[in-house]
Short mmCIF file of C-alpha atoms in Angstrom, two decimals:
data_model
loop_
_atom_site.label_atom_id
_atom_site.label_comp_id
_atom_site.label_asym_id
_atom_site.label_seq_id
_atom_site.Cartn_x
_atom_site.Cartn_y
_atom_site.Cartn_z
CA UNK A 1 -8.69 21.46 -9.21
CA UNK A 2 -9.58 18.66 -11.31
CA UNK A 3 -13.46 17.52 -10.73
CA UNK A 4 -12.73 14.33 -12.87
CA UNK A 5 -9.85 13.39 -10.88
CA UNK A 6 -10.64 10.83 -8.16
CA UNK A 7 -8.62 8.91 -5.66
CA UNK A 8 -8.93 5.36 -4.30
CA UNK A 9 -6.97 4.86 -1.30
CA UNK A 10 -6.98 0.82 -0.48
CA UNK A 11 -7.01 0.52 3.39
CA UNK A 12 -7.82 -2.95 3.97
CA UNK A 13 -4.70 -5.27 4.73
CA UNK A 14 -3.78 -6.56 7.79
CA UNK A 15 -0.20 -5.73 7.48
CA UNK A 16 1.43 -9.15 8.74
CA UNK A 17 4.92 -8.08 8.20
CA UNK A 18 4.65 -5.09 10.59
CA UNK A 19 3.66 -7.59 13.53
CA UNK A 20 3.48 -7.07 16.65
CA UNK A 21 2.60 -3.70 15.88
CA UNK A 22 0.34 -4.05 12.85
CA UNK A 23 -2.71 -6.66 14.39
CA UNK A 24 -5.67 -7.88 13.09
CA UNK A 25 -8.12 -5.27 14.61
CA UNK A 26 -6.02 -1.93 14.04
CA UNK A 27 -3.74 -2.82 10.72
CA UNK A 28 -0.74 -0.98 10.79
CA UNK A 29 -2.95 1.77 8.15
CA UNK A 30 -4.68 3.01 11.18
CA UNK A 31 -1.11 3.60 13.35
CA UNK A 32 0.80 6.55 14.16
CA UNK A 33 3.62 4.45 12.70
CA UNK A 34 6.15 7.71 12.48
CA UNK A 35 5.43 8.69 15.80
CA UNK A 36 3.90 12.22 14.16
CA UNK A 37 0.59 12.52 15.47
CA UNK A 38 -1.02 11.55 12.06
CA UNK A 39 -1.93 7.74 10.95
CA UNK A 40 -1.00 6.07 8.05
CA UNK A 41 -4.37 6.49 6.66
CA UNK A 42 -4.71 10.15 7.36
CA UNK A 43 -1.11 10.86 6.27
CA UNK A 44 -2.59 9.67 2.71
CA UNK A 45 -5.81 11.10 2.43
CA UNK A 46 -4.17 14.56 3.01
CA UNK A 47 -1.67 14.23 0.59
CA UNK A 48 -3.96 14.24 -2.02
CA UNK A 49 -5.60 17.69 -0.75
CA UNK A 50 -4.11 19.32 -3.63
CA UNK A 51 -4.57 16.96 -6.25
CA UNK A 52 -8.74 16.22 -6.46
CA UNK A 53 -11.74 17.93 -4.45
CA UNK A 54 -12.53 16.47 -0.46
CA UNK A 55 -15.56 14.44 -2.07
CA UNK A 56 -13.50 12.52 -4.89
CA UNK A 57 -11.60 10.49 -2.41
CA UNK A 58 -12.74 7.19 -1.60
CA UNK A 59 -11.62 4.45 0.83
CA UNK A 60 -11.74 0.56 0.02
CA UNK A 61 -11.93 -1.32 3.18
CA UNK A 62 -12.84 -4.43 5.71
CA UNK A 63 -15.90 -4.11 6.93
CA UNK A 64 -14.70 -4.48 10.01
CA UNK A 65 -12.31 -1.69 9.94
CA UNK A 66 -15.51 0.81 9.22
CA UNK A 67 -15.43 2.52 12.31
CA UNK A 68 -11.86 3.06 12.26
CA UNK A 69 -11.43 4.81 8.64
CA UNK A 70 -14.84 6.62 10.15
CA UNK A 71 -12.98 8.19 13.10
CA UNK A 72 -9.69 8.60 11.29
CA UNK A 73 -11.50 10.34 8.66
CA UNK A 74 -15.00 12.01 9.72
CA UNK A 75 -14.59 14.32 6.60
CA UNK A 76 -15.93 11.53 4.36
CA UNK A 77 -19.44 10.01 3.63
CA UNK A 78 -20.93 6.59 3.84
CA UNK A 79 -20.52 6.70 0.20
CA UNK A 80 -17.35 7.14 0.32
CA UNK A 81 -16.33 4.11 2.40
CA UNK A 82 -16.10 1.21 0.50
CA UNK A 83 -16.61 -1.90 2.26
CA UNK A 84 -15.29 -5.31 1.34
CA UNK A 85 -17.27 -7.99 3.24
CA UNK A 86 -13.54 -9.98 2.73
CA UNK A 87 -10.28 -9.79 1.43
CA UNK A 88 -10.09 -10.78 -2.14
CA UNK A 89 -6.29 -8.47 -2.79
CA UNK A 90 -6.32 -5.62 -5.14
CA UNK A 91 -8.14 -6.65 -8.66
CA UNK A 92 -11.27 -7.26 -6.81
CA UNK A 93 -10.87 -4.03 -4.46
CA UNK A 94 -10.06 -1.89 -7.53
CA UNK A 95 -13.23 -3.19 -9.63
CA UNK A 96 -15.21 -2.16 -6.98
CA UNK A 97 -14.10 1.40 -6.79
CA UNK A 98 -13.84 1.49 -10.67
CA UNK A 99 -17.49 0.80 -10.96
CA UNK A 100 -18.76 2.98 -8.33
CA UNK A 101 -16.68 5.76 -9.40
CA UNK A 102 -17.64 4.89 -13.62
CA UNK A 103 -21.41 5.36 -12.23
CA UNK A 104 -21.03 8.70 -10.72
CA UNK A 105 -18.52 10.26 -13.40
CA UNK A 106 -17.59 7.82 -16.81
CA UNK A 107 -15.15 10.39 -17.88
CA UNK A 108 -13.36 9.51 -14.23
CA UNK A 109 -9.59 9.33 -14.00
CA UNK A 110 -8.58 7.31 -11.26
CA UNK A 111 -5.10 7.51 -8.79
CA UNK A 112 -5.03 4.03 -6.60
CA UNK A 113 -2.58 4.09 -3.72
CA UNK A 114 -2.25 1.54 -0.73
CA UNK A 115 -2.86 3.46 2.86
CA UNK A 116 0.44 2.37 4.34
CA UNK A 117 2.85 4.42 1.91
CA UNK A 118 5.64 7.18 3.21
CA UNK A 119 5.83 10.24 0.70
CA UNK A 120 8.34 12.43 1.88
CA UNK A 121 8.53 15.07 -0.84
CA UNK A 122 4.87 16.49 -1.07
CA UNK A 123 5.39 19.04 -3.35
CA UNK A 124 7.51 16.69 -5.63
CA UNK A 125 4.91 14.11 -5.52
CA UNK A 126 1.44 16.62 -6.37
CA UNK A 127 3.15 17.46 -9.42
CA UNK A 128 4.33 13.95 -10.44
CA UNK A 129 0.71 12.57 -9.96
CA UNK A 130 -0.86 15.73 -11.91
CA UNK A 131 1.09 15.22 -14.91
CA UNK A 132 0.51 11.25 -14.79
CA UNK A 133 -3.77 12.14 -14.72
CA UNK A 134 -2.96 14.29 -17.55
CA UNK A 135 -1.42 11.64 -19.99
CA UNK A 136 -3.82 9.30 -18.78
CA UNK A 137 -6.79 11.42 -19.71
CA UNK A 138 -5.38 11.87 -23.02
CA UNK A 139 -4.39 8.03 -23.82
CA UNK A 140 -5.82 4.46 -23.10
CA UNK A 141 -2.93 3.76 -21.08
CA UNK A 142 -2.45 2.48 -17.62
CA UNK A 143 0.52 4.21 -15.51
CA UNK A 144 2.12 2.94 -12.10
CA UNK A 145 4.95 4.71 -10.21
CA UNK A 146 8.41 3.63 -10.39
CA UNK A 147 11.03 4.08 -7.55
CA UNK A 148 14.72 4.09 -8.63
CA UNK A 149 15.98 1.99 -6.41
CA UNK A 150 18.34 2.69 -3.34
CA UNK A 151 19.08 -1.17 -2.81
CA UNK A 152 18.96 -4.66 -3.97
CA UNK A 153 15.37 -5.65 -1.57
CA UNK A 154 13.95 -8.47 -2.04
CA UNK A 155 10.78 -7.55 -0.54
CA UNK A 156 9.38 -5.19 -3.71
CA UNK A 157 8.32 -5.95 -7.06
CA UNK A 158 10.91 -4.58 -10.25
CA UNK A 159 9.90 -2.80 -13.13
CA UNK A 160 12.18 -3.37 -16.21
CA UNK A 161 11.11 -0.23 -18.81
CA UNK A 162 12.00 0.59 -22.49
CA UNK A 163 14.34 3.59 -21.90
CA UNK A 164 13.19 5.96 -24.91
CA UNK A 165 15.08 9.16 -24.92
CA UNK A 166 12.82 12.52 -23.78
CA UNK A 167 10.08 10.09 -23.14
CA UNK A 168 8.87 11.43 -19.18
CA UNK A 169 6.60 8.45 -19.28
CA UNK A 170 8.50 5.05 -20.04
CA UNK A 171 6.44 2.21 -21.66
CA UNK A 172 6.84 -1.08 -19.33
CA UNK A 173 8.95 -4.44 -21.07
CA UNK A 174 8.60 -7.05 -17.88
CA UNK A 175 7.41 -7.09 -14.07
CA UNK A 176 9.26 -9.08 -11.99
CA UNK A 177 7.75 -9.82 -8.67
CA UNK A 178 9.72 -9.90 -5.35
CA UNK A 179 13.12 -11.59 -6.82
CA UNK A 180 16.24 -13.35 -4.75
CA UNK A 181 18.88 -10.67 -3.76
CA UNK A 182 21.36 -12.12 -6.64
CA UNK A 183 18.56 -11.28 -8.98
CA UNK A 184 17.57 -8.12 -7.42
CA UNK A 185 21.47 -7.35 -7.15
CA UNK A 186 21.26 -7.72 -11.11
CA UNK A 187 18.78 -5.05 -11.34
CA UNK A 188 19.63 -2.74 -9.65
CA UNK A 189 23.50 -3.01 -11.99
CA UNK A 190 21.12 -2.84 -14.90
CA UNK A 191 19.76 0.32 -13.97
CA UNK A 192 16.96 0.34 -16.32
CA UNK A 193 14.78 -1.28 -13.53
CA UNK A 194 12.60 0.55 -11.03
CA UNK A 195 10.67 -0.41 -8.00
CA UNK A 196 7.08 -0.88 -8.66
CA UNK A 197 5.25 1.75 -6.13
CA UNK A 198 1.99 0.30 -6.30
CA UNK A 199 0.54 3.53 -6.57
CA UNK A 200 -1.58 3.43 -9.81
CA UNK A 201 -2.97 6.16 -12.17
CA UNK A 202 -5.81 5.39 -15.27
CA UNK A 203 -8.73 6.94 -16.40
CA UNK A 204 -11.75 4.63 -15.51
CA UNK A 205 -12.28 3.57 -19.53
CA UNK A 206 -9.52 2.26 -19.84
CA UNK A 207 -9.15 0.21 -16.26
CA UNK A 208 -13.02 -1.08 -17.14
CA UNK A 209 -11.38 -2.24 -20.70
CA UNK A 210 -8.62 -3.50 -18.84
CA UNK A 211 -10.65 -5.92 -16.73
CA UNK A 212 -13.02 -6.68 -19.82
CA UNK A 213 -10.15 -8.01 -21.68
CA UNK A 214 -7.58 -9.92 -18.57
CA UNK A 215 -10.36 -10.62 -15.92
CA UNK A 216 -13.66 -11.03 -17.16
CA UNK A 217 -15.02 -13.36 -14.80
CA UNK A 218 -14.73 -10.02 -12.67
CA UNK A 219 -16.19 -7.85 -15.06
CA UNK A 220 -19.12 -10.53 -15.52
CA UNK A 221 -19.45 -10.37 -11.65
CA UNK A 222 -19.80 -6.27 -11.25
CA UNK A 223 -22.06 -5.76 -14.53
CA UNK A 224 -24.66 -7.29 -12.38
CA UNK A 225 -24.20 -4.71 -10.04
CA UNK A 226 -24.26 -1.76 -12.09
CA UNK A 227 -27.60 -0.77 -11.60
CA UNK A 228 -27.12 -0.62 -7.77
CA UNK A 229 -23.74 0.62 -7.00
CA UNK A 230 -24.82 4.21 -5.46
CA UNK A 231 -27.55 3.20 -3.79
CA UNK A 232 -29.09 1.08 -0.79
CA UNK A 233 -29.00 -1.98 -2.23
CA UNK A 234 -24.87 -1.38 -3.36
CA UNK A 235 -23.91 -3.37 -0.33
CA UNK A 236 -26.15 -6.33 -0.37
CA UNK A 237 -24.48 -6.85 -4.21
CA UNK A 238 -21.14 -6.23 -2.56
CA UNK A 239 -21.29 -8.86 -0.67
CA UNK A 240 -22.74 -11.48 -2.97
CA UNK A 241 -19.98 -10.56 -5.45
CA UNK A 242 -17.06 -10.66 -3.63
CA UNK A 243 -18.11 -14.14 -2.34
CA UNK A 244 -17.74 -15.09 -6.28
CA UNK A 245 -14.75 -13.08 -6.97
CA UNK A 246 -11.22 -14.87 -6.45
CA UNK A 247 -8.10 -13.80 -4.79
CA UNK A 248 -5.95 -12.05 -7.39
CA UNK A 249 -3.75 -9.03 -7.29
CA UNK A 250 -3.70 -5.99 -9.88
CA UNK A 251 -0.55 -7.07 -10.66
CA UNK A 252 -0.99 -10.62 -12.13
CA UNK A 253 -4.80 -10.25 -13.36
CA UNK A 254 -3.86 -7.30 -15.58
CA UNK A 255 -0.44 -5.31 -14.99
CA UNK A 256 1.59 -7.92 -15.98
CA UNK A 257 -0.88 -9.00 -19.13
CA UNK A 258 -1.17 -5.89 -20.93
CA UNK A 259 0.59 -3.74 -23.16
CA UNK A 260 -0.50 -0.35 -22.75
CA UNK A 261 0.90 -0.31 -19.12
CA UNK A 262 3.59 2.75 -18.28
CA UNK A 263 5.85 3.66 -16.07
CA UNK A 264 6.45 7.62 -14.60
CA UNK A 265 10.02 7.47 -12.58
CA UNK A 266 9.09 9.52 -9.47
CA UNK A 267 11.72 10.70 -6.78
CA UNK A 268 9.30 11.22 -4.50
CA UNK A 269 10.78 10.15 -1.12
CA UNK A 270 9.07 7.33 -0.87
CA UNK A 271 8.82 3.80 1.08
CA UNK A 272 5.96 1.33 1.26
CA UNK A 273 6.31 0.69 5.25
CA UNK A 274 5.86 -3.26 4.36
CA UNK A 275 8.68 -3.82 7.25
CA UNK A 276 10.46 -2.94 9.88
CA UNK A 277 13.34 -2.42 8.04
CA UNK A 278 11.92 -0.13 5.45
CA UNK A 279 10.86 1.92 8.62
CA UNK A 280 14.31 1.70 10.32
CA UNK A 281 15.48 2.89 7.00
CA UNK A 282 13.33 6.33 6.39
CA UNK A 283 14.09 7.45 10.04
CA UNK A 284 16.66 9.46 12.13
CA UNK A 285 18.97 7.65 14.14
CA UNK A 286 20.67 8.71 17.02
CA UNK A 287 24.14 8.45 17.38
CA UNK A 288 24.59 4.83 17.57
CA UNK A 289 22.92 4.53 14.55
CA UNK A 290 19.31 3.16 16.87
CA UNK A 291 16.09 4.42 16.06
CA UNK A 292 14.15 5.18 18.97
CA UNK A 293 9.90 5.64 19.67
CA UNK A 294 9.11 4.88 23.33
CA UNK A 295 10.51 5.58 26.61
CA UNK A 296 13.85 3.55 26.36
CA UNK A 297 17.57 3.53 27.96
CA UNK A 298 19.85 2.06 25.66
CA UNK A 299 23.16 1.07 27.12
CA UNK A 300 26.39 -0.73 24.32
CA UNK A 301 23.07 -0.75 22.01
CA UNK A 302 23.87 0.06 18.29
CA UNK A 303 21.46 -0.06 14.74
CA UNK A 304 18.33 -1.29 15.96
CA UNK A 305 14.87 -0.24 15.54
CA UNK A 306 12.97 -0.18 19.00
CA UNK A 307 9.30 0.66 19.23
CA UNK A 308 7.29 0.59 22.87
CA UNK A 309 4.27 1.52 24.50
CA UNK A 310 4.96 5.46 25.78
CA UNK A 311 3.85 4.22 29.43
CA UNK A 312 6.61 1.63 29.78
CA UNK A 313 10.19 2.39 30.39
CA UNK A 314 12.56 0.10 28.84
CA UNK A 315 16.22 -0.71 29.25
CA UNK A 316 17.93 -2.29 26.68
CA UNK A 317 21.51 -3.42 26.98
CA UNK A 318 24.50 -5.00 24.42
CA UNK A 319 21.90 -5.35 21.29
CA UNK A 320 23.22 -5.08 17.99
CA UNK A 321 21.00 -5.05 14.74
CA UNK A 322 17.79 -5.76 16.52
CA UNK A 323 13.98 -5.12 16.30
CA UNK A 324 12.10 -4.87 19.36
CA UNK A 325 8.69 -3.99 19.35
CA UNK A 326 5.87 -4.12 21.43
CA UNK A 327 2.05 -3.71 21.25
CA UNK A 328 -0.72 -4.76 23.37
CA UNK A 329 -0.13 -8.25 24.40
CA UNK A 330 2.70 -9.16 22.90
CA UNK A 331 6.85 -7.96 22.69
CA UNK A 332 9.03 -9.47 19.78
CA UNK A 333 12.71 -9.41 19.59
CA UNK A 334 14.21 -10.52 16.66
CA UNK A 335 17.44 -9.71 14.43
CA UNK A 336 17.18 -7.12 11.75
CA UNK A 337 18.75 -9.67 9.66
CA UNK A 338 15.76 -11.99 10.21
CA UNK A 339 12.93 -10.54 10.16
CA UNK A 340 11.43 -11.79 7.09
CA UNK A 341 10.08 -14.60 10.01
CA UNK A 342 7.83 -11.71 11.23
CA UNK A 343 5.03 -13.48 8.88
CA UNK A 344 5.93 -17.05 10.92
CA UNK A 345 5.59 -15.95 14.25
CA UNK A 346 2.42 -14.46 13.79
CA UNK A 347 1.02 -17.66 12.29
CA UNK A 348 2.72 -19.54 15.08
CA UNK A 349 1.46 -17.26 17.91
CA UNK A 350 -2.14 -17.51 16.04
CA UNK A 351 -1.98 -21.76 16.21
CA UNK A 352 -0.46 -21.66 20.09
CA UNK A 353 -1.84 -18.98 21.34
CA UNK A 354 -4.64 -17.86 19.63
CA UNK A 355 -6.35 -15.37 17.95
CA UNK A 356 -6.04 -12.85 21.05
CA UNK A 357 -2.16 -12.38 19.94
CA UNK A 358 -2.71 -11.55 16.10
#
């Protein structure tokens, strides 16, 4: 096993599309959203088992989800939990961890996955991620997954690559975030586009450089903290930084800006779990095409996706294409079709009803 391999698993959204399910104190991450026995969080910390050593992974989070990832995952240390005093998205998050990580091993490669991702070939997926460390040892280049895509969704980004023949790894021509279906219709007909995974894989040079060269207000902000990361004083820093840093995604600062960025096409099984859709989609349905986690009776009830507390029987009767979920305090109903309003009720519930229902 690699001993300069090191994974960064980002654990820190809230998850809004997921609502009711996915709430502000226990994200969606920290669910057993496939009804397996296993949370999101664990289900990605142990699919790495294989790929670096127990004390090379390391978990970017909100502080106020420390306890959780703690209890999830008892097998790491403090220094191992990373915690961001708030959200800045994934430039900021993955600086952090880059620096850290640079300080306790320069010749670091790093693999950076969300905590919410399905993977449903294993096997398939150790050996994709192994050969992607490999190149990225070798090369200043910076490598992201791409997902040949089963549908025209509007809800991921696209990756358009340069289709050179042999070549395993593709270099990247254009990202194109979260398009309209006709547009994502037109991609998918292209066929030289892929889904952007948002798992990423770069030695810890070259993501440093990258940052240097597309972000360096960020880079200016964590070379103050190099002398402390590691140590007692690492969180104090942490906290002065972030309030400094801005809101930017991995994607815009630097994925998009570069030109050593490449793309490894991966059948790997795999689905982000940003909806409910996308987990209606990876399921099993019964016969009338529902898929089922709770104690329900389903009478004339066809394709819908219906997730309940265990302890509460529920009949359902003449729904077609529906969600229904419930959690806690609150049970949502809404049309497959629609549920892209998911993000609007749970701003609307926050500005009626309060913070209690988010």
């Amino acid at each position: 096993m690699d001993k300069n391999t090191y994974v960064v698993i980002m654990a820190g959204g809230i998850g809004s599309r997921f609502w009711p399910f996915s709430r502000t104190n226990y994200p969606k991450q920290f669910h057993d959203v496939l009804g397996i026995g296993e949370s999101m969080l664990q289900m990605t910390a142990k699919r790495f088992a294989d790929v670096c050593p127990p004390e090379n992974v390391f978990v970017v989070t909100n502080k106020d989800y420390e306890a959780l990832v703690k209890e999830q995952l008892p097998q790491l240390t403090d220094n191992q939990v990373l915690l961001e005093p708030i959200g800045r998205n994934t430039a900021p998050c993955i600086a952090y961890a880059s620096y850290k990580i640079a300080q306790l091993n320069p010749n670091a490669n790093l693999v950076v996955t969300p905590a919410d991702h399905v993977v449903l070939k294993q096997d398939v997926f150790t050996e994709v991620i192994k050969n992607a460390v490999a190149a990225a040892s070798q090369d200043d280049i910076l490598i992201t997954l791409g997902i040949t895509p089963s549908r025209p969704d509007t809800g991921y980004g696209y990756i358009q690559y340069i289709d050179e023949e042999n070549a395993k790894i593709k270099k990247v021509k254009t990202f194109t975030e979260k398009p309209n279906l006709e547009l994502a219709q037109m991609f998918l007909d292209s066929g030289d586009f892929v889904w952007n995974s948002g798992i990423f894989i770069w030695s810890v040079k070259s993501i440093l450089n990258a940052f240097q060269q597309h972000l360096s207000e960020i880079t200016e902000i964590f070379d103050e903290g190099t002398g402390v990361m590691n140590t007692p004083q690492e969180q104090n820093f942490i906290t002065k930084a972030y309030s400094h840093c801005r809101n930017v995604s991995i994607d815009y600062g630097i994925m998009e800006k570069v030109d050593n960025v490449y793309v490894l096409l991966a059948d790997i099984g795999w689905s982000d779990l940003g909806t409910w859709n996308s987990l209606y989609t990876i399921n099993e349905k019964d016969e009338n095409g529902n898929v089922v986690d709770g104690e329900v009776m389903l009478y004339d009830t066809k394709d819908c996706i219906i997730k309940t507390p265990k302890e509460r029987l529920v009949v359902l009767q003449g729904l077609e294409d529906y969600i229904v979920a419930e959690y806690d305090n609150v049970l949502m109903i809404c049309k497959k079709t629609e549920e892209q309003k998911v993000k609007e009720f749970m701003a609307d519930a926050k500005s009626r009803k309060g913070v209690d229902y988010i």
